[in-house]
Amino acid sequence: MATPRHGHASIAAKDTIIKMDSVRDKKLFKQGKTTPTAKTAPTNRPYTQTDTAKNSKDQAMTHATAVDSSYFDQENKIYYLWGKAHVVYEDFELDADYIRVDQKNHLIFARGSIDPKSKRYVGRPLAKSKQEKPVASDSLLFDYKSKKGKTWNPATEQEGNYISGGQAKRISEDEVAYRNVIFSTCDLPMPDTHFGIVITQGIGQKNRIISKLAYLEIEGVPLPLGLPFGFFPKPNSRTSGFILPTFGEDQRLGFYLRNFGYYVALNENIDVTTMGTIYSRGAYEINSSARYLKRYKYGGNLVLSYGSHNYGAPGDPPRKDFNITWNHTQDANANPGTTFSASVNAGTSSFYQNNRAQNNYNLQALTQNNLRSSIAYGRVWAGTPFNLNVSLGHSQDLTKKTVTLELPTFNFNMATLSPFDSKDRITEQKWFQKITVGYSLVGTNKLTEVPEAELFKANTFTKRLQTGFQHTIPIGFNTNLLRYFQFNASANYIERWNLQTINRRFERGSIAGQVVPITDTLSGFARSGEYNLNAGISTKYYGQFDFKRGSIRSIRHVTTPSISFSYRPDFGDPSYGYYRTAVSPASVPYPYTAQRYSIFEQSVYPGPGPGKQAGIGFSLDNTIEAKVKAKSTDTSGTDRKIPILQGLSISTFYNFAQDSLRLSPISFSGHTAILNQKVNINFGGILDPYVNQVRDSVANGAVLNYVNRINRYTFQDGKFPLLQSFNFSMSGSLNSTTFKAKPRQQPYGTLQNMTPEQTQKLALINGDPGQYIDFNIPWNVSINYSFNYSNNITNTTSSNTLMLSGDFSLTQKWKIQYNTTYDLKVRQLSSATSFAIYRDLHCWDMSIQWLPFGYYKSYNVTIKVKASILQDLKLSKRSDYTNNQSFN
């Protein structure tokens, strides 16, 4: 045997399982410090020792370290280690404040110690074998030859299940005998476990615990609820099994068994959960959800739902609904150059209203008006400017009960190139080398606003499918003029190919003004083309005001004026053939009626618009910021820049091609931020520069007012332009950490470096964000104020609303959330006002959701286990909105 060596040694990070500072356990293993019997004196220096016995079968590689002191009994072959002791025997690792290694009897004993200052038990043993999770205890005795041992007051966790207290004895590599231990979802060790099942005697195997008498215990108080024997799962992987239902009563559907079903773990990559709900009055719901994940490749979930309900009178046919959702994501590094993603949400328009249990009474789902889906594939050819995107799209209006489909849409693009430039050029670009050219091709097959009832009829696709292609060629040029001016010019050409056009006509004998013209859809190839020319010049003007006194050093104003010219022919001219006129037959005493229309009105790509444009555009953008002296606490001494006005833009356009009213309405907009950029402010509006006259007319015996714009500017009459519309909004999110210095981001706090446990928690949060409550932030508030004004002279409208949402902590365990909208004009709260109360019960959660008034007036009280493996273990009491008398 190698001679023991004493001396200084540093402990590497890999030699320590965990830093021990436990203050949780009160039951300590009462054993004093062993008194050395050999003549060798102990040392107070850090100690490390490695023992390799090559010719002995009884000994294995030994690695032992200690920080405080160590002692070796040469006669009895016993090591004594104090102070963050660490021992390794083959695949067994042990950390403790005190470790004794008996080499003759192959025994290792470990325990913690009482801190002389805090009087708390610290340095508890932490043992780990093979790939198993570490087991903490008050003390342990382990035979490293037979791999058997005994621990007092153990504490271990596996997949959300915790075992603590009592005694545990390892009788083989795969079996452990338990005595008076608590099986719980609470991570507090014995005796502070809040809730659990006491197993008086049991055998623990890899995936289960088989016990004799077991009883329930809450807050240390045993309840008269027990089992003569028990079977408790202790999985280290997903396991198939039944899902127990919840019982209750619905006022309109009767008694129910809700969400009973079966979970199937097909393999490590795919699992399927199928659940159903049945009601005593004949209604039922079925939901099947499949999750899949291929690490570093792709992942997603697919949900199929179906429901049959009868909310009407007995005997009425039931309402049958279905819904499909599919989400798929691909790892960006799985297939470089290609991407594939899917986000599908489609079904009947009444699904979310009729199948409330399947969407957990989610207010956002109940009140949504649109469903959208997209399946997209992308390809980029490396080393070329070309890329391709192909997508299938779906849009559904739940109010109108119409569906729009794109089957499919493709987009082939060529990035802008400089055709006259050279890759090997080393000199400055010449003017013609700055010309750029691009190209894109878009094609689609589209069904637009088809009623749900007609979607799957045989003639829907043949009569209503629209097909078209659109080519776009942009040509650009940019350069600097006279150092201070930026000049740009562009020309755009758009070519459209449609396979459907329309023809509009009046029936013979129709009376003018009383008959709607007939529109015929014509099949066949039809093209249209349009182009426009643009040029512009801009510059920047800087103004600065310096201050000699005070904390403000200077204020800088940056103005960016720009002038542009644009030209576009009148594609409504009859020579192009894009527009036609439908004329009704003339009949006495009624005159004829003429209606002008575009033959591409109902095509997938509408044709060019009418009207000639040749004019000049004006725009002016402004920014203002202040430079402030550095604070006395700022060691860098760098002046701070504070934005005052981040943008104020004014723009208009003058069209020389029009015979009157050439000046377009003047639009303005601006934005800034206050409170250290925490609150955003936006505003904008439109000014009409022309005089408006109000005229009267008589229709059906009533006097009506109408507005007539005349070709005269308001400033000619000494008046300011009319404010047609104005909007103002302010939004911000504040919390208790808003005005505190932000901590530096940890370099390893990224998605790529998350542990499996962190990934699982993030998946739970993303799946149901409402279930994640951060008790570390005492308060949080989001404010969104909105004001809108509109004036058409004969009628003025305005809206003034304030939206509030956030949460605050009553105590460290109580949290209240709120979400409401208040109409300041009518002084009324929105009917969607909601409150939520959360109580942290350590290993349990209690939540109360409450909508106090309105159409969706309801409440929901839920108590559930936090552990992800027992998410279905919960108790709910609800009063949903369908029980309201106003529901129909």
mmCIF file with all atom_site columns, N, CA and C in Angstrom, residues 759-807:
data_model
loop_
_atom_site.group_PDB
_atom_site.id
_atom_site.type_symbol
_atom_site.label_atom_id
_atom_site.label_alt_id
_atom_site.label_comp_id
_atom_site.label_asym_id
_atom_site.label_entity_id
_atom_site.label_seq_id
_atom_site.pdbx_PDB_ins_code
_atom_site.Cartn_x
_atom_site.Cartn_y
_atom_site.Cartn_z
_atom_site.occupancy
_atom_site.B_iso_or_equiv
_atom_site.pdbx_formal_charge
_atom_site.auth_seq_id
_atom_site.auth_comp_id
_atom_site.auth_asym_id
_atom_site.auth_atom_id
_atom_site.pdbx_PDB_model_num
ATOM 1   N N  . THR A 1 759 ? -35.082 23.438 -19.151 1.00 0.00 ? 759 THR A N  1
ATOM 2   C CA . THR A 1 759 ? -35.833 23.323 -20.387 1.00 0.00 ? 759 THR A CA 1
ATOM 3   C C  . THR A 1 759 ? -37.266 22.892 -20.128 1.00 0.00 ? 759 THR A C  1
ATOM 4   N N  . GLN A 1 760 ? -37.453 21.940 -19.198 1.00 0.00 ? 760 GLN A N  1
ATOM 5   C CA . GLN A 1 760 ? -38.796 21.470 -18.872 1.00 0.00 ? 760 GLN A CA 1
ATOM 6   C C  . GLN A 1 760 ? -39.621 22.582 -18.243 1.00 0.00 ? 760 GLN A C  1
ATOM 7   N N  . LYS A 1 761 ? -39.029 23.357 -17.341 1.00 0.00 ? 761 LYS A N  1
ATOM 8   C CA . LYS A 1 761 ? -39.756 24.449 -16.707 1.00 0.00 ? 761 LYS A CA 1
ATOM 9   C C  . LYS A 1 761 ? -40.132 25.521 -17.727 1.00 0.00 ? 761 LYS A C  1
ATOM 10  N N  . LEU A 1 762 ? -39.204 25.815 -18.667 1.00 0.00 ? 762 LEU A N  1
ATOM 11  C CA . LEU A 1 762 ? -39.502 26.810 -19.691 1.00 0.00 ? 762 LEU A CA 1
ATOM 12  C C  . LEU A 1 762 ? -40.641 26.338 -20.591 1.00 0.00 ? 762 LEU A C  1
ATOM 13  N N  . ALA A 1 763 ? -40.684 25.036 -20.887 1.00 0.00 ? 763 ALA A N  1
ATOM 14  C CA . ALA A 1 763 ? -41.766 24.501 -21.708 1.00 0.00 ? 763 ALA A CA 1
ATOM 15  C C  . ALA A 1 763 ? -43.109 24.641 -21.006 1.00 0.00 ? 763 ALA A C  1
ATOM 16  N N  . LEU A 1 764 ? -43.134 24.423 -19.694 1.00 0.00 ? 764 LEU A N  1
ATOM 17  C CA . LEU A 1 764 ? -44.366 24.587 -18.935 1.00 0.00 ? 764 LEU A CA 1
ATOM 18  C C  . LEU A 1 764 ? -44.824 26.037 -18.944 1.00 0.00 ? 764 LEU A C  1
ATOM 19  N N  . ILE A 1 765 ? -43.883 26.977 -18.806 1.00 0.00 ? 765 ILE A N  1
ATOM 20  C CA . ILE A 1 765 ? -44.224 28.398 -18.806 1.00 0.00 ? 765 ILE A CA 1
ATOM 21  C C  . ILE A 1 765 ? -44.759 28.817 -20.169 1.00 0.00 ? 765 ILE A C  1
ATOM 22  N N  . ASN A 1 766 ? -44.099 28.364 -21.245 1.00 0.00 ? 766 ASN A N  1
ATOM 23  C CA . ASN A 1 766 ? -44.549 28.723 -22.584 1.00 0.00 ? 766 ASN A CA 1
ATOM 24  C C  . ASN A 1 766 ? -45.908 28.109 -22.898 1.00 0.00 ? 766 ASN A C  1
ATOM 25  N N  . GLY A 1 767 ? -46.162 26.921 -22.362 1.00 0.00 ? 767 GLY A N  1
ATOM 26  C CA . GLY A 1 767 ? -47.444 26.280 -22.610 1.00 0.00 ? 767 GLY A CA 1
ATOM 27  C C  . GLY A 1 767 ? -48.595 26.959 -21.917 1.00 0.00 ? 767 GLY A C  1
ATOM 28  N N  . ASP A 1 768 ? -48.370 27.523 -20.746 1.00 0.00 ? 768 ASP A N  1
ATOM 29  C CA . ASP A 1 768 ? -49.420 28.214 -19.994 1.00 0.00 ? 768 ASP A CA 1
ATOM 30  C C  . ASP A 1 768 ? -48.782 29.325 -19.191 1.00 0.00 ? 768 ASP A C  1
ATOM 31  N N  . PRO A 1 769 ? -48.524 30.503 -19.813 1.00 0.00 ? 769 PRO A N  1
ATOM 32  C CA . PRO A 1 769 ? -47.826 31.580 -19.115 1.00 0.00 ? 769 PRO A CA 1
ATOM 33  C C  . PRO A 1 769 ? -48.564 32.062 -17.881 1.00 0.00 ? 769 PRO A C  1
ATOM 34  N N  . GLY A 1 770 ? -49.893 31.897 -17.862 1.00 0.00 ? 770 GLY A N  1
ATOM 35  C CA . GLY A 1 770 ? -50.642 32.355 -16.711 1.00 0.00 ? 770 GLY A CA 1
ATOM 36  C C  . GLY A 1 770 ? -50.341 31.595 -15.445 1.00 0.00 ? 770 GLY A C  1
ATOM 37  N N  . GLN A 1 771 ? -49.742 30.401 -15.585 1.00 0.00 ? 771 GLN A N  1
ATOM 38  C CA . GLN A 1 771 ? -49.422 29.615 -14.406 1.00 0.00 ? 771 GLN A CA 1
ATOM 39  C C  . GLN A 1 771 ? -48.079 30.008 -13.789 1.00 0.00 ? 771 GLN A C  1
ATOM 40  N N  . TYR A 1 772 ? -47.329 30.876 -14.457 1.00 0.00 ? 772 TYR A N  1
ATOM 41  C CA . TYR A 1 772 ? -46.031 31.284 -13.924 1.00 0.00 ? 772 TYR A CA 1
ATOM 42  C C  . TYR A 1 772 ? -46.189 32.595 -13.169 1.00 0.00 ? 772 TYR A C  1
ATOM 43  N N  . ILE A 1 773 ? -45.917 32.573 -11.898 1.00 0.00 ? 773 ILE A N  1
ATOM 44  C CA . ILE A 1 773 ? -46.014 33.747 -11.046 1.00 0.00 ? 773 ILE A CA 1
ATOM 45  C C  . ILE A 1 773 ? -44.661 33.975 -10.395 1.00 0.00 ? 773 ILE A C  1
ATOM 46  N N  . ASP A 1 774 ? -44.121 35.174 -10.580 1.00 0.00 ? 774 ASP A N  1
ATOM 47  C CA . ASP A 1 774 ? -42.827 35.523 -10.016 1.00 0.00 ? 774 ASP A CA 1
ATOM 48  C C  . ASP A 1 774 ? -43.039 36.270 -8.709  1.00 0.00 ? 774 ASP A C  1
ATOM 49  N N  . PHE A 1 775 ? -42.857 35.572 -7.588  1.00 0.00 ? 775 PHE A N  1
ATOM 50  C CA . PHE A 1 775 ? -43.042 36.184 -6.280  1.00 0.00 ? 775 PHE A CA 1
ATOM 51  C C  . PHE A 1 775 ? -41.842 37.043 -5.885  1.00 0.00 ? 775 PHE A C  1
ATOM 52  N N  . ASN A 1 776 ? -40.761 37.003 -6.679  1.00 0.00 ? 776 ASN A N  1
ATOM 53  C CA . ASN A 1 776 ? -39.583 37.805 -6.339  1.00 0.00 ? 776 ASN A CA 1
ATOM 54  C C  . ASN A 1 776 ? -39.756 39.276 -6.694  1.00 0.00 ? 776 ASN A C  1
ATOM 55  N N  . ILE A 1 777 ? -40.755 39.605 -7.524  1.00 0.00 ? 777 ILE A N  1
ATOM 56  C CA . ILE A 1 777 ? -41.025 41.000 -7.906  1.00 0.00 ? 777 ILE A CA 1
ATOM 57  C C  . ILE A 1 777 ? -42.264 41.456 -7.149  1.00 0.00 ? 777 ILE A C  1
ATOM 58  N N  . PRO A 1 778 ? -42.141 42.390 -6.187  1.00 0.00 ? 778 PRO A N  1
ATOM 59  C CA . PRO A 1 778 ? -43.276 42.780 -5.339  1.00 0.00 ? 778 PRO A CA 1
ATOM 60  C C  . PRO A 1 778 ? -44.438 43.381 -6.116  1.00 0.00 ? 778 PRO A C  1
ATOM 61  N N  . TRP A 1 779 ? -44.148 44.159 -7.146  1.00 0.00 ? 779 TRP A N  1
ATOM 62  C CA . TRP A 1 779 ? -45.253 44.769 -7.901  1.00 0.00 ? 779 TRP A CA 1
ATOM 63  C C  . TRP A 1 779 ? -44.840 44.991 -9.350  1.00 0.00 ? 779 TRP A C  1
ATOM 64  N N  . ASN A 1 780 ? -45.824 45.009 -10.195 1.00 0.00 ? 780 ASN A N  1
ATOM 65  C CA . ASN A 1 780 ? -45.603 45.209 -11.622 1.00 0.00 ? 780 ASN A CA 1
ATOM 66  C C  . ASN A 1 780 ? -46.873 45.807 -12.209 1.00 0.00 ? 780 ASN A C  1
ATOM 67  N N  . VAL A 1 781 ? -46.731 46.832 -13.054 1.00 0.00 ? 781 VAL A N  1
ATOM 68  C CA . VAL A 1 781 ? -47.891 47.481 -13.645 1.00 0.00 ? 781 VAL A CA 1
ATOM 69  C C  . VAL A 1 781 ? -47.587 47.847 -15.098 1.00 0.00 ? 781 VAL A C  1
ATOM 70  N N  . SER A 1 782 ? -48.542 47.568 -15.973 1.00 0.00 ? 782 SER A N  1
ATOM 71  C CA . SER A 1 782 ? -48.454 47.959 -17.379 1.00 0.00 ? 782 SER A CA 1
ATOM 72  C C  . SER A 1 782 ? -49.603 48.913 -17.671 1.00 0.00 ? 782 SER A C  1
ATOM 73  N N  . ILE A 1 783 ? -49.274 50.068 -18.263 1.00 0.00 ? 783 ILE A N  1
ATOM 74  C CA . ILE A 1 783 ? -50.249 51.111 -18.530 1.00 0.00 ? 783 ILE A CA 1
ATOM 75  C C  . ILE A 1 783 ? -50.277 51.386 -20.032 1.00 0.00 ? 783 ILE A C  1
ATOM 76  N N  . ASN A 1 784 ? -51.477 51.503 -20.563 1.00 0.00 ? 784 ASN A N  1
ATOM 77  C CA . ASN A 1 784 ? -51.641 51.834 -21.985 1.00 0.00 ? 784 ASN A CA 1
ATOM 78  C C  . ASN A 1 784 ? -52.822 52.791 -22.110 1.00 0.00 ? 784 ASN A C  1
ATOM 79  N N  . TYR A 1 785 ? -52.512 54.055 -22.349 1.00 0.00 ? 785 TYR A N  1
ATOM 80  C CA . TYR A 1 785 ? -53.549 55.073 -22.507 1.00 0.00 ? 785 TYR A CA 1
ATOM 81  C C  . TYR A 1 785 ? -53.693 55.399 -23.984 1.00 0.00 ? 785 TYR A C  1
ATOM 82  N N  . SER A 1 786 ? -54.945 55.516 -24.459 1.00 0.00 ? 786 SER A N  1
ATOM 83  C CA . SER A 1 786 ? -55.190 55.764 -25.877 1.00 0.00 ? 786 SER A CA 1
ATOM 84  C C  . SER A 1 786 ? -56.295 56.794 -26.039 1.00 0.00 ? 786 SER A C  1
ATOM 85  N N  . PHE A 1 787 ? -56.021 57.797 -26.903 1.00 0.00 ? 787 PHE A N  1
ATOM 86  C CA . PHE A 1 787 ? -57.011 58.818 -27.238 1.00 0.00 ? 787 PHE A CA 1
ATOM 87  C C  . PHE A 1 787 ? -57.083 58.944 -28.754 1.00 0.00 ? 787 PHE A C  1
ATOM 88  N N  . ASN A 1 788 ? -58.297 58.909 -29.313 1.00 0.00 ? 788 ASN A N  1
ATOM 89  C CA . ASN A 1 788 ? -58.496 59.021 -30.746 1.00 0.00 ? 788 ASN A CA 1
ATOM 90  C C  . ASN A 1 788 ? -59.595 60.043 -31.024 1.00 0.00 ? 788 ASN A C  1
ATOM 91  N N  . TYR A 1 789 ? -59.357 60.884 -32.035 1.00 0.00 ? 789 TYR A N  1
ATOM 92  C CA . TYR A 1 789 ? -60.296 61.960 -32.386 1.00 0.00 ? 789 TYR A CA 1
ATOM 93  C C  . TYR A 1 789 ? -60.461 61.974 -33.898 1.00 0.00 ? 789 TYR A C  1
ATOM 94  N N  . SER A 1 790 ? -61.711 62.127 -34.356 1.00 0.00 ? 790 SER A N  1
ATOM 95  C CA . SER A 1 790 ? -62.001 62.177 -35.780 1.00 0.00 ? 790 SER A CA 1
ATOM 96  C C  . SER A 1 790 ? -63.051 63.250 -36.027 1.00 0.00 ? 790 SER A C  1
ATOM 97  N N  . ASN A 1 791 ? -62.837 64.066 -37.088 1.00 0.00 ? 791 ASN A N  1
ATOM 98  C CA . ASN A 1 791 ? -63.733 65.179 -37.387 1.00 0.00 ? 791 ASN A CA 1
ATOM 99  C C  . ASN A 1 791 ? -63.940 65.270 -38.894 1.00 0.00 ? 791 ASN A C  1
ATOM 100 N N  . ASN A 1 792 ? -65.184 65.009 -39.341 1.00 0.00 ? 792 ASN A N  1
ATOM 101 C CA . ASN A 1 792 ? -65.530 65.196 -40.755 1.00 0.00 ? 792 ASN A CA 1
ATOM 102 C C  . ASN A 1 792 ? -66.487 66.368 -40.934 1.00 0.00 ? 792 ASN A C  1
ATOM 103 N N  . ILE A 1 793 ? -66.463 67.308 -40.015 1.00 0.00 ? 793 ILE A N  1
ATOM 104 C CA . ILE A 1 793 ? -67.226 68.563 -39.988 1.00 0.00 ? 793 ILE A CA 1
ATOM 105 C C  . ILE A 1 793 ? -68.684 68.322 -39.585 1.00 0.00 ? 793 ILE A C  1
ATOM 106 N N  . THR A 1 794 ? -69.358 67.410 -40.258 1.00 0.00 ? 794 THR A N  1
ATOM 107 C CA . THR A 1 794 ? -70.756 67.156 -39.900 1.00 0.00 ? 794 THR A CA 1
ATOM 108 C C  . THR A 1 794 ? -70.882 66.226 -38.698 1.00 0.00 ? 794 THR A C  1
ATOM 109 N N  . ASN A 1 795 ? -69.811 65.524 -38.377 1.00 0.00 ? 795 ASN A N  1
ATOM 110 C CA . ASN A 1 795 ? -69.867 64.591 -37.256 1.00 0.00 ? 795 ASN A CA 1
ATOM 111 C C  . ASN A 1 795 ? -68.482 64.480 -36.640 1.00 0.00 ? 795 ASN A C  1
ATOM 112 N N  . THR A 1 796 ? -68.421 64.508 -35.309 1.00 0.00 ? 796 THR A N  1
ATOM 113 C CA . THR A 1 796 ? -67.160 64.397 -34.575 1.00 0.00 ? 796 THR A CA 1
ATOM 114 C C  . THR A 1 796 ? -67.244 63.229 -33.595 1.00 0.00 ? 796 THR A C  1
ATOM 115 N N  . THR A 1 797 ? -66.250 62.372 -33.615 1.00 0.00 ? 797 THR A N  1
ATOM 116 C CA . THR A 1 797 ? -66.202 61.220 -32.703 1.00 0.00 ? 797 THR A CA 1
ATOM 117 C C  . THR A 1 797 ? -64.865 61.197 -31.984 1.00 0.00 ? 797 THR A C  1
ATOM 118 N N  . SER A 1 798 ? -64.867 60.593 -30.799 1.00 0.00 ? 798 SER A N  1
ATOM 119 C CA . SER A 1 798 ? -63.630 60.461 -30.026 1.00 0.00 ? 798 SER A CA 1
ATOM 120 C C  . SER A 1 798 ? -63.752 59.272 -29.086 1.00 0.00 ? 798 SER A C  1
ATOM 121 N N  . SER A 1 799 ? -62.610 58.739 -28.697 1.00 0.00 ? 799 SER A N  1
ATOM 122 C CA . SER A 1 799 ? -62.540 57.655 -27.709 1.00 0.00 ? 799 SER A CA 1
ATOM 123 C C  . SER A 1 799 ? -61.389 57.947 -26.766 1.00 0.00 ? 799 SER A C  1
ATOM 124 N N  . ASN A 1 800 ? -61.569 57.529 -25.510 1.00 0.00 ? 800 ASN A N  1
ATOM 125 C CA . ASN A 1 800 ? -60.588 57.850 -24.472 1.00 0.00 ? 800 ASN A CA 1
ATOM 126 C C  . ASN A 1 800 ? -60.543 56.679 -23.511 1.00 0.00 ? 800 ASN A C  1
ATOM 127 N N  . THR A 1 801 ? -59.535 55.821 -23.636 1.00 0.00 ? 801 THR A N  1
ATOM 128 C CA . THR A 1 801 ? -59.497 54.584 -22.845 1.00 0.00 ? 801 THR A CA 1
ATOM 129 C C  . THR A 1 801 ? -58.168 54.449 -22.121 1.00 0.00 ? 801 THR A C  1
ATOM 130 N N  . LEU A 1 802 ? -58.234 53.728 -21.023 1.00 0.00 ? 802 LEU A N  1
ATOM 131 C CA . LEU A 1 802 ? -57.057 53.449 -20.207 1.00 0.00 ? 802 LEU A CA 1
ATOM 132 C C  . LEU A 1 802 ? -57.038 51.965 -19.887 1.00 0.00 ? 802 LEU A C  1
ATOM 133 N N  . MET A 1 803 ? -55.957 51.305 -20.261 1.00 0.00 ? 803 MET A N  1
ATOM 134 C CA . MET A 1 803 ? -55.795 49.870 -19.995 1.00 0.00 ? 803 MET A CA 1
ATOM 135 C C  . MET A 1 803 ? -54.773 49.685 -18.895 1.00 0.00 ? 803 MET A C  1
ATOM 136 N N  . LEU A 1 804 ? -55.120 48.872 -17.910 1.00 0.00 ? 804 LEU A N  1
ATOM 137 C CA . LEU A 1 804 ? -54.233 48.589 -16.791 1.00 0.00 ? 804 LEU A CA 1
ATOM 138 C C  . LEU A 1 804 ? -54.111 47.081 -16.619 1.00 0.00 ? 804 LEU A C  1
ATOM 139 N N  . SER A 1 805 ? -52.912 46.620 -16.383 1.00 0.00 ? 805 SER A N  1
ATOM 140 C CA . SER A 1 805 ? -52.672 45.213 -16.073 1.00 0.00 ? 805 SER A CA 1
ATOM 141 C C  . SER A 1 805 ? -51.405 45.114 -15.248 1.00 0.00 ? 805 SER A C  1
ATOM 142 N N  . GLY A 1 806 ? -51.322 44.085 -14.463 1.00 0.00 ? 806 GLY A N  1
ATOM 143 C CA . GLY A 1 806 ? -50.133 43.896 -13.627 1.00 0.00 ? 806 GLY A CA 1
ATOM 144 C C  . GLY A 1 806 ? -50.440 43.020 -12.439 1.00 0.00 ? 806 GLY A C  1
ATOM 145 N N  . ASP A 1 807 ? -49.603 43.109 -11.440 1.00 0.00 ? 807 ASP A N  1
ATOM 146 C CA . ASP A 1 807 ? -49.787 42.316 -10.229 1.00 0.00 ? 807 ASP A CA 1
ATOM 147 C C  . ASP A 1 807 ? -49.054 42.982 -9.079  1.00 0.00 ? 807 ASP A C  1
#
